[in-house]
Amino acid sequence: MSNTPDFERPREEHPFAPYVRTLGKGKTGSRSLQRDEARQAFGMVLRGEAEPLQVGAFLMLLRVKEETGAELAGFVDACRSSMVAPPPGLQADLDWSSYAGKKHQHPWFLLTALLLANAGHRVFIHGSDGHTQGRLYTEDAMGQLGLPVAGSWHDVQAQLEQHRLSYLPLRHFCRPLHELMQLRPLLGLRSPVNTLARMLNPLRAPCTLQSIFHPAYAALHQDADEMLGQPRAMVFKGD
């Protein structure tokens, strides 16, 4: 008589499983998510309602398929609903995302941000660090230069009033998204998280700057920005 335990009866399907199936059901059966589906799926991920195995499968299926503008817009919708909301009335003229870190040169773009701030424009920068080794991230660079780095929206408000410039790390206003970004060394690949974070624009600034590495992503950013109502978005390669 075998000592191997009997297989358990299959459990009911996990609520997140349909989203994985939609993306991964083969060449003829799979499809991209609609914006509302993307919002619901990513909301579950951010709230911890999807299993780690499902999250990895979801992100890598999107990576292989390549995300659409509608999917990115839905992911941003979910992040905006889940993140720590800024206080009412907190505004910036320019949203500047900075997530990649510098590998071969110094972050000279900070000089441009200073020029804009000195000209009277309120510049809000957000980003994340640590997901790729051997890079100089904006938070560290600003700290070494004595530029304002915030730890909360309250700090951002004070810094924009005093300096017209503030940097807030992603971990302080959307911790789950920051943690997803840290999966890159484990998965071996970037994921849609690295793209959607650039479009968060948490203060709904009327103008945004989004630097990308792969030129092919420019049209994708523009599609998502249009859906998100961010028509004044400058998307460009490098600095």
PDB file of C-alpha atoms in Angstrom:
ATOM      1  CA  MET A   1       0.000   0.000   0.000  1.00  0.00           C
ATOM      2  CA  SER A   2       1.436   3.356  -1.043  1.00  0.00           C
ATOM      3  CA  ASN A   3       2.453   5.871   1.598  1.00  0.00           C
ATOM      4  CA  THR A   4       1.960   8.726  -0.871  1.00  0.00           C
ATOM      5  CA  PRO A   5      -0.847  10.953   0.386  1.00  0.00           C
ATOM      6  CA  ASP A   6      -3.894  11.351  -1.793  1.00  0.00           C
ATOM      7  CA  PHE A   7      -4.161  14.507  -3.858  1.00  0.00           C
ATOM      8  CA  GLU A   8      -6.384  17.105  -2.314  1.00  0.00           C
ATOM      9  CA  ARG A   9      -9.510  18.088  -4.110  1.00  0.00           C
ATOM     10  CA  PRO A  10      -8.948  21.271  -6.132  1.00  0.00           C
ATOM     11  CA  ARG A  11      -9.936  24.353  -4.231  1.00  0.00           C
ATOM     12  CA  GLU A  12     -12.268  26.929  -5.663  1.00  0.00           C
ATOM     13  CA  GLU A  13     -10.567  29.097  -8.253  1.00  0.00           C
ATOM     14  CA  HIS A  14      -8.714  32.032  -6.771  1.00  0.00           C
ATOM     15  CA  PRO A  15     -10.330  35.406  -7.604  1.00  0.00           C
ATOM     16  CA  PHE A  16      -7.100  36.580  -9.246  1.00  0.00           C
ATOM     17  CA  ALA A  17      -6.748  33.507 -11.483  1.00  0.00           C
ATOM     18  CA  PRO A  18      -8.989  34.865 -14.290  1.00  0.00           C
ATOM     19  CA  TYR A  19      -6.585  37.766 -14.869  1.00  0.00           C
ATOM     20  CA  VAL A  20      -3.622  35.399 -15.229  1.00  0.00           C
ATOM     21  CA  ARG A  21      -5.689  33.211 -17.571  1.00  0.00           C
ATOM     22  CA  THR A  22      -6.723  36.171 -19.703  1.00  0.00           C
ATOM     23  CA  LEU A  23      -3.081  37.064 -20.317  1.00  0.00           C
ATOM     24  CA  GLY A  24      -1.686  33.559 -20.665  1.00  0.00           C
ATOM     25  CA  LYS A  25      -4.222  31.407 -22.498  1.00  0.00           C
ATOM     26  CA  GLY A  26      -2.102  30.830 -25.576  1.00  0.00           C
ATOM     27  CA  LYS A  27      -1.736  32.662 -28.878  1.00  0.00           C
ATOM     28  CA  THR A  28      -5.406  32.456 -29.811  1.00  0.00           C
ATOM     29  CA  GLY A  29      -7.052  32.492 -26.393  1.00  0.00           C
ATOM     30  CA  SER A  30      -5.181  35.279 -24.616  1.00  0.00           C
ATOM     31  CA  ARG A  31      -5.833  38.999 -24.860  1.00  0.00           C
ATOM     32  CA  SER A  32      -4.838  42.259 -23.243  1.00  0.00           C
ATOM     33  CA  LEU A  33      -6.763  43.574 -20.259  1.00  0.00           C
ATOM     34  CA  GLN A  34      -9.221  46.388 -20.623  1.00  0.00           C
ATOM     35  CA  ARG A  35      -8.562  49.456 -18.497  1.00  0.00           C
ATOM     36  CA  ASP A  36     -11.123  48.547 -15.835  1.00  0.00           C
ATOM     37  CA  GLU A  37      -9.858  44.958 -15.682  1.00  0.00           C
ATOM     38  CA  ALA A  38      -6.307  46.243 -15.281  1.00  0.00           C
ATOM     39  CA  ARG A  39      -7.427  48.545 -12.471  1.00  0.00           C
ATOM     40  CA  GLN A  40      -9.180  45.724 -10.629  1.00  0.00           C
ATOM     41  CA  ALA A  41      -6.309  43.256 -11.094  1.00  0.00           C
ATOM     42  CA  PHE A  42      -3.569  45.642 -10.010  1.00  0.00           C
ATOM     43  CA  GLY A  43      -5.662  46.828  -7.099  1.00  0.00           C
ATOM     44  CA  MET A  44      -5.733  43.236  -5.845  1.00  0.00           C
ATOM     45  CA  VAL A  45      -1.952  43.031  -6.223  1.00  0.00           C
ATOM     46  CA  LEU A  46      -1.403  46.249  -4.266  1.00  0.00           C
ATOM     47  CA  ARG A  47      -3.764  45.144  -1.480  1.00  0.00           C
ATOM     48  CA  GLY A  48      -2.007  41.785  -1.138  1.00  0.00           C
ATOM     49  CA  GLU A  49      -5.024  39.841  -2.378  1.00  0.00           C
ATOM     50  CA  ALA A  50      -3.030  37.897  -4.999  1.00  0.00           C
ATOM     51  CA  GLU A  51      -0.616  35.084  -4.142  1.00  0.00           C
ATOM     52  CA  PRO A  52       3.114  35.724  -4.777  1.00  0.00           C
ATOM     53  CA  LEU A  53       3.139  33.024  -7.474  1.00  0.00           C
ATOM     54  CA  GLN A  54       0.259  34.767  -9.224  1.00  0.00           C
ATOM     55  CA  VAL A  55       1.952  38.164  -9.028  1.00  0.00           C
ATOM     56  CA  GLY A  56       5.118  36.813 -10.645  1.00  0.00           C
ATOM     57  CA  ALA A  57       3.145  35.090 -13.406  1.00  0.00           C
ATOM     58  CA  PHE A  58       1.039  38.204 -13.985  1.00  0.00           C
ATOM     59  CA  LEU A  59       4.005  40.556 -14.278  1.00  0.00           C
ATOM     60  CA  MET A  60       6.029  38.275 -16.541  1.00  0.00           C
ATOM     61  CA  LEU A  61       3.089  37.506 -18.846  1.00  0.00           C
ATOM     62  CA  LEU A  62       2.642  41.247 -19.261  1.00  0.00           C
ATOM     63  CA  ARG A  63       6.374  41.620 -19.887  1.00  0.00           C
ATOM     64  CA  VAL A  64       6.370  38.996 -22.645  1.00  0.00           C
ATOM     65  CA  LYS A  65       3.139  40.239 -24.189  1.00  0.00           C
ATOM     66  CA  GLU A  66       4.131  43.905 -23.745  1.00  0.00           C
ATOM     67  CA  GLU A  67       1.651  46.088 -21.912  1.00  0.00           C
ATOM     68  CA  THR A  68      -0.867  48.318 -23.669  1.00  0.00           C
ATOM     69  CA  GLY A  69      -1.772  51.933 -22.988  1.00  0.00           C
ATOM     70  CA  ALA A  70      -5.128  50.853 -21.556  1.00  0.00           C
ATOM     71  CA  GLU A  71      -3.434  48.411 -19.170  1.00  0.00           C
ATOM     72  CA  LEU A  72      -0.980  51.044 -17.966  1.00  0.00           C
ATOM     73  CA  ALA A  73      -3.787  53.558 -17.440  1.00  0.00           C
ATOM     74  CA  GLY A  74      -5.685  50.973 -15.393  1.00  0.00           C
ATOM     75  CA  PHE A  75      -2.618  50.199 -13.303  1.00  0.00           C
ATOM     76  CA  VAL A  76      -2.122  53.916 -12.591  1.00  0.00           C
ATOM     77  CA  ASP A  77      -5.805  54.179 -11.607  1.00  0.00           C
ATOM     78  CA  ALA A  78      -5.260  51.390  -9.073  1.00  0.00           C
ATOM     79  CA  CYS A  79      -2.128  53.015  -7.655  1.00  0.00           C
ATOM     80  CA  ARG A  80      -3.821  56.370  -7.249  1.00  0.00           C
ATOM     81  CA  SER A  81      -6.663  54.711  -5.353  1.00  0.00           C
ATOM     82  CA  SER A  82      -4.284  52.775  -3.081  1.00  0.00           C
ATOM     83  CA  MET A  83      -1.522  55.274  -2.394  1.00  0.00           C
ATOM     84  CA  VAL A  84      -1.274  57.664   0.538  1.00  0.00           C
ATOM     85  CA  ALA A  85      -3.254  60.628  -0.743  1.00  0.00           C
ATOM     86  CA  PRO A  86      -1.656  64.077  -0.732  1.00  0.00           C
ATOM     87  CA  PRO A  87      -3.393  66.738   1.361  1.00  0.00           C
ATOM     88  CA  PRO A  88      -6.076  68.804  -0.388  1.00  0.00           C
ATOM     89  CA  GLY A  89      -4.679  71.822  -2.147  1.00  0.00           C
ATOM     90  CA  LEU A  90      -1.123  70.510  -2.545  1.00  0.00           C
ATOM     91  CA  GLN A  91      -0.101  71.375  -6.106  1.00  0.00           C
ATOM     92  CA  ALA A  92       2.923  71.316  -8.385  1.00  0.00           C
ATOM     93  CA  ASP A  93       3.509  72.859 -11.793  1.00  0.00           C
ATOM     94  CA  LEU A  94       5.673  70.001 -13.046  1.00  0.00           C
ATOM     95  CA  ASP A  95       5.727  66.292 -12.210  1.00  0.00           C
ATOM     96  CA  TRP A  96       9.188  64.801 -12.840  1.00  0.00           C
ATOM     97  CA  SER A  97       9.554  61.030 -12.454  1.00  0.00           C
ATOM     98  CA  SER A  98      13.040  59.636 -11.794  1.00  0.00           C
ATOM     99  CA  TYR A  99      13.236  55.865 -11.344  1.00  0.00           C
ATOM    100  CA  ALA A 100      16.103  54.433 -13.382  1.00  0.00           C
ATOM    101  CA  GLY A 101      19.181  55.770 -11.595  1.00  0.00           C
ATOM    102  CA  LYS A 102      22.394  56.815 -13.320  1.00  0.00           C
ATOM    103  CA  LYS A 103      25.030  54.289 -14.373  1.00  0.00           C
ATOM    104  CA  HIS A 104      27.425  56.099 -16.710  1.00  0.00           C
ATOM    105  CA  GLN A 105      27.051  59.754 -15.782  1.00  0.00           C
ATOM    106  CA  HIS A 106      25.995  62.148 -13.046  1.00  0.00           C
ATOM    107  CA  PRO A 107      22.348  63.266 -12.672  1.00  0.00           C
ATOM    108  CA  TRP A 108      22.862  66.537 -14.534  1.00  0.00           C
ATOM    109  CA  PHE A 109      19.083  66.881 -14.948  1.00  0.00           C
ATOM    110  CA  LEU A 110      18.943  68.153 -11.365  1.00  0.00           C
ATOM    111  CA  LEU A 111      20.497  71.406 -12.608  1.00  0.00           C
ATOM    112  CA  THR A 112      17.495  71.848 -14.898  1.00  0.00           C
ATOM    113  CA  ALA A 113      15.116  71.189 -12.010  1.00  0.00           C
ATOM    114  CA  LEU A 114      16.936  73.849  -9.983  1.00  0.00           C
ATOM    115  CA  LEU A 115      16.701  76.361 -12.821  1.00  0.00           C
ATOM    116  CA  LEU A 116      12.961  75.761 -13.103  1.00  0.00           C
ATOM    117  CA  ALA A 117      12.488  76.083  -9.339  1.00  0.00           C
ATOM    118  CA  ASN A 118      14.549  79.281  -9.243  1.00  0.00           C
ATOM    119  CA  ALA A 119      12.337  80.643 -12.033  1.00  0.00           C
ATOM    120  CA  GLY A 120       9.327  80.218  -9.750  1.00  0.00           C
ATOM    121  CA  HIS A 121       7.938  76.865 -10.932  1.00  0.00           C
ATOM    122  CA  ARG A 122       6.939  74.246  -8.357  1.00  0.00           C
ATOM    123  CA  VAL A 123       8.800  71.055  -9.310  1.00  0.00           C
ATOM    124  CA  PHE A 124       7.813  67.749  -7.719  1.00  0.00           C
ATOM    125  CA  ILE A 125      10.101  64.742  -8.293  1.00  0.00           C
ATOM    126  CA  HIS A 126       9.301  61.157  -7.304  1.00  0.00           C
ATOM    127  CA  GLY A 127      11.247  57.941  -7.727  1.00  0.00           C
ATOM    128  CA  SER A 128      12.527  54.728  -6.212  1.00  0.00           C
ATOM    129  CA  ASP A 129      15.953  53.263  -5.536  1.00  0.00           C
ATOM    130  CA  GLY A 130      17.751  49.990  -4.919  1.00  0.00           C
ATOM    131  CA  HIS A 131      16.115  47.880  -7.627  1.00  0.00           C
ATOM    132  CA  THR A 132      19.250  47.819  -9.839  1.00  0.00           C
ATOM    133  CA  GLN A 133      22.757  47.596  -8.426  1.00  0.00           C
ATOM    134  CA  GLY A 134      25.588  49.935  -9.377  1.00  0.00           C
ATOM    135  CA  ARG A 135      23.500  53.047 -10.007  1.00  0.00           C
ATOM    136  CA  LEU A 136      23.300  56.479  -8.464  1.00  0.00           C
ATOM    137  CA  TYR A 137      19.692  57.253  -7.614  1.00  0.00           C
ATOM    138  CA  THR A 138      18.102  60.667  -7.392  1.00  0.00           C
ATOM    139  CA  GLU A 139      17.395  60.425  -3.659  1.00  0.00           C
ATOM    140  CA  ASP A 140      21.068  59.871  -2.854  1.00  0.00           C
ATOM    141  CA  ALA A 141      22.238  62.550  -5.271  1.00  0.00           C
ATOM    142  CA  MET A 142      19.839  65.142  -3.869  1.00  0.00           C
ATOM    143  CA  GLY A 143      20.841  64.259  -0.329  1.00  0.00           C
ATOM    144  CA  GLN A 144      24.535  64.696  -1.125  1.00  0.00           C
ATOM    145  CA  LEU A 145      23.820  68.052  -2.769  1.00  0.00           C
ATOM    146  CA  GLY A 146      21.723  69.282   0.142  1.00  0.00           C
ATOM    147  CA  LEU A 147      18.551  69.435  -1.961  1.00  0.00           C
ATOM    148  CA  PRO A 148      15.141  68.832  -0.347  1.00  0.00           C
ATOM    149  CA  VAL A 149      14.170  65.168   0.101  1.00  0.00           C
ATOM    150  CA  ALA A 150      10.809  64.564   1.773  1.00  0.00           C
ATOM    151  CA  GLY A 151       9.592  61.799   4.032  1.00  0.00           C
ATOM    152  CA  SER A 152       5.890  62.610   3.780  1.00  0.00           C
ATOM    153  CA  TRP A 153       3.381  64.747   1.928  1.00  0.00           C
ATOM    154  CA  HIS A 154       3.631  67.231   4.779  1.00  0.00           C
ATOM    155  CA  ASP A 155       7.347  67.609   4.017  1.00  0.00           C
ATOM    156  CA  VAL A 156       6.590  68.004   0.313  1.00  0.00           C
ATOM    157  CA  GLN A 157       4.160  70.798   1.057  1.00  0.00           C
ATOM    158  CA  ALA A 158       6.710  72.674   3.171  1.00  0.00           C
ATOM    159  CA  GLN A 159       9.537  72.139   0.683  1.00  0.00           C
ATOM    160  CA  LEU A 160       7.518  73.299  -2.310  1.00  0.00           C
ATOM    161  CA  GLU A 161       6.537  76.418  -0.404  1.00  0.00           C
ATOM    162  CA  GLN A 162      10.100  77.186   0.648  1.00  0.00           C
ATOM    163  CA  HIS A 163      12.234  75.833  -2.207  1.00  0.00           C
ATOM    164  CA  ARG A 164       9.711  75.182  -5.025  1.00  0.00           C
ATOM    165  CA  LEU A 165      11.436  71.791  -5.314  1.00  0.00           C
ATOM    166  CA  SER A 166      10.815  68.486  -3.526  1.00  0.00           C
ATOM    167  CA  TYR A 167      11.626  64.805  -3.991  1.00  0.00           C
ATOM    168  CA  LEU A 168       9.439  62.143  -2.387  1.00  0.00           C
ATOM    169  CA  PRO A 169      10.517  58.467  -2.549  1.00  0.00           C
ATOM    170  CA  LEU A 170       7.861  56.076  -3.810  1.00  0.00           C
ATOM    171  CA  ARG A 171       8.097  53.998  -0.616  1.00  0.00           C
ATOM    172  CA  HIS A 172       6.601  56.898   1.354  1.00  0.00           C
ATOM    173  CA  PHE A 173       3.402  57.191  -0.671  1.00  0.00           C
ATOM    174  CA  CYS A 174       2.901  53.822  -2.397  1.00  0.00           C
ATOM    175  CA  ARG A 175       4.872  51.197  -0.509  1.00  0.00           C
ATOM    176  CA  PRO A 176       3.392  48.146  -2.300  1.00  0.00           C
ATOM    177  CA  LEU A 177       4.441  49.538  -5.690  1.00  0.00           C
ATOM    178  CA  HIS A 178       7.942  50.214  -4.367  1.00  0.00           C
ATOM    179  CA  GLU A 179       8.171  46.605  -3.175  1.00  0.00           C
ATOM    180  CA  LEU A 180       7.040  45.296  -6.570  1.00  0.00           C
ATOM    181  CA  MET A 181       9.807  47.302  -8.195  1.00  0.00           C
ATOM    182  CA  GLN A 182      12.336  45.582  -5.914  1.00  0.00           C
ATOM    183  CA  LEU A 183      11.482  42.230  -7.549  1.00  0.00           C
ATOM    184  CA  ARG A 184      13.675  42.971 -10.544  1.00  0.00           C
ATOM    185  CA  PRO A 185      16.766  41.129  -9.208  1.00  0.00           C
ATOM    186  CA  LEU A 186      14.555  38.122  -8.419  1.00  0.00           C
ATOM    187  CA  LEU A 187      12.710  38.014 -11.753  1.00  0.00           C
ATOM    188  CA  GLY A 188      15.722  39.038 -13.832  1.00  0.00           C
ATOM    189  CA  LEU A 189      13.621  41.440 -15.902  1.00  0.00           C
ATOM    190  CA  ARG A 190      11.991  44.824 -15.585  1.00  0.00           C
ATOM    191  CA  SER A 191       8.208  44.685 -15.397  1.00  0.00           C
ATOM    192  CA  PRO A 192       5.337  47.063 -16.248  1.00  0.00           C
ATOM    193  CA  VAL A 193       5.838  48.510 -12.767  1.00  0.00           C
ATOM    194  CA  ASN A 194       8.913  50.357 -14.043  1.00  0.00           C
ATOM    195  CA  THR A 195       6.800  51.943 -16.763  1.00  0.00           C
ATOM    196  CA  LEU A 196       3.618  52.817 -14.885  1.00  0.00           C
ATOM    197  CA  ALA A 197       5.473  54.460 -11.974  1.00  0.00           C
ATOM    198  CA  ARG A 198       6.604  57.214 -14.335  1.00  0.00           C
ATOM    199  CA  MET A 199       2.981  58.134 -15.019  1.00  0.00           C
ATOM    200  CA  LEU A 200       1.676  58.324 -11.447  1.00  0.00           C
ATOM    201  CA  ASN A 201       1.666  62.138 -11.309  1.00  0.00           C
ATOM    202  CA  PRO A 202       0.267  61.964  -7.756  1.00  0.00           C
ATOM    203  CA  LEU A 203      -0.244  65.734  -7.467  1.00  0.00           C
ATOM    204  CA  ARG A 204      -1.965  65.905 -10.889  1.00  0.00           C
ATOM    205  CA  ALA A 205       0.506  68.484 -12.116  1.00  0.00           C
ATOM    206  CA  PRO A 206      -0.530  69.992 -15.473  1.00  0.00           C
ATOM    207  CA  CYS A 207       2.847  69.096 -17.028  1.00  0.00           C
ATOM    208  CA  THR A 208       4.912  65.921 -16.708  1.00  0.00           C
ATOM    209  CA  LEU A 209       8.403  64.793 -17.730  1.00  0.00           C
ATOM    210  CA  GLN A 210       9.025  61.096 -18.409  1.00  0.00           C
ATOM    211  CA  SER A 211      12.484  59.908 -19.384  1.00  0.00           C
ATOM    212  CA  ILE A 212      12.659  56.457 -21.008  1.00  0.00           C
ATOM    213  CA  PHE A 213      15.481  54.170 -22.149  1.00  0.00           C
ATOM    214  CA  HIS A 214      13.785  52.253 -24.963  1.00  0.00           C
ATOM    215  CA  PRO A 215      12.451  54.588 -27.704  1.00  0.00           C
ATOM    216  CA  ALA A 216       9.718  52.077 -28.579  1.00  0.00           C
ATOM    217  CA  TYR A 217       8.057  52.814 -25.227  1.00  0.00           C
ATOM    218  CA  ALA A 218       7.428  56.455 -26.161  1.00  0.00           C
ATOM    219  CA  ALA A 219       4.179  55.748 -28.011  1.00  0.00           C
ATOM    220  CA  LEU A 220       3.008  53.517 -25.157  1.00  0.00           C
ATOM    221  CA  HIS A 221       3.578  56.304 -22.644  1.00  0.00           C
ATOM    222  CA  GLN A 222       1.756  58.766 -24.867  1.00  0.00           C
ATOM    223  CA  ASP A 223      -1.251  56.450 -25.264  1.00  0.00           C
ATOM    224  CA  ALA A 224      -1.548  55.954 -21.507  1.00  0.00           C
ATOM    225  CA  ASP A 225      -1.042  59.664 -20.777  1.00  0.00           C
ATOM    226  CA  GLU A 226      -3.833  60.560 -23.172  1.00  0.00           C
ATOM    227  CA  MET A 227      -6.200  58.133 -21.439  1.00  0.00           C
ATOM    228  CA  LEU A 228      -5.175  59.531 -18.045  1.00  0.00           C
ATOM    229  CA  GLY A 229      -5.904  63.083 -19.138  1.00  0.00           C
ATOM    230  CA  GLN A 230      -2.245  64.128 -19.114  1.00  0.00           C
ATOM    231  CA  PRO A 231      -1.810  65.722 -22.557  1.00  0.00           C
ATOM    232  CA  ARG A 232       1.154  67.923 -21.545  1.00  0.00           C
ATOM    233  CA  ALA A 233       3.523  64.990 -21.092  1.00  0.00           C
ATOM    234  CA  MET A 234       7.041  65.223 -22.488  1.00  0.00           C
ATOM    235  CA  VAL A 235       8.337  61.702 -23.165  1.00  0.00           C
ATOM    236  CA  PHE A 236      11.923  61.416 -24.349  1.00  0.00           C
ATOM    237  CA  LYS A 237      14.961  59.124 -24.292  1.00  0.00           C
ATOM    238  CA  GLY A 238      17.662  59.776 -21.709  1.00  0.00           C
ATOM    239  CA  ASP A 239      18.250  63.134 -20.015  1.00  0.00           C
TER     240      ASP A 239
END
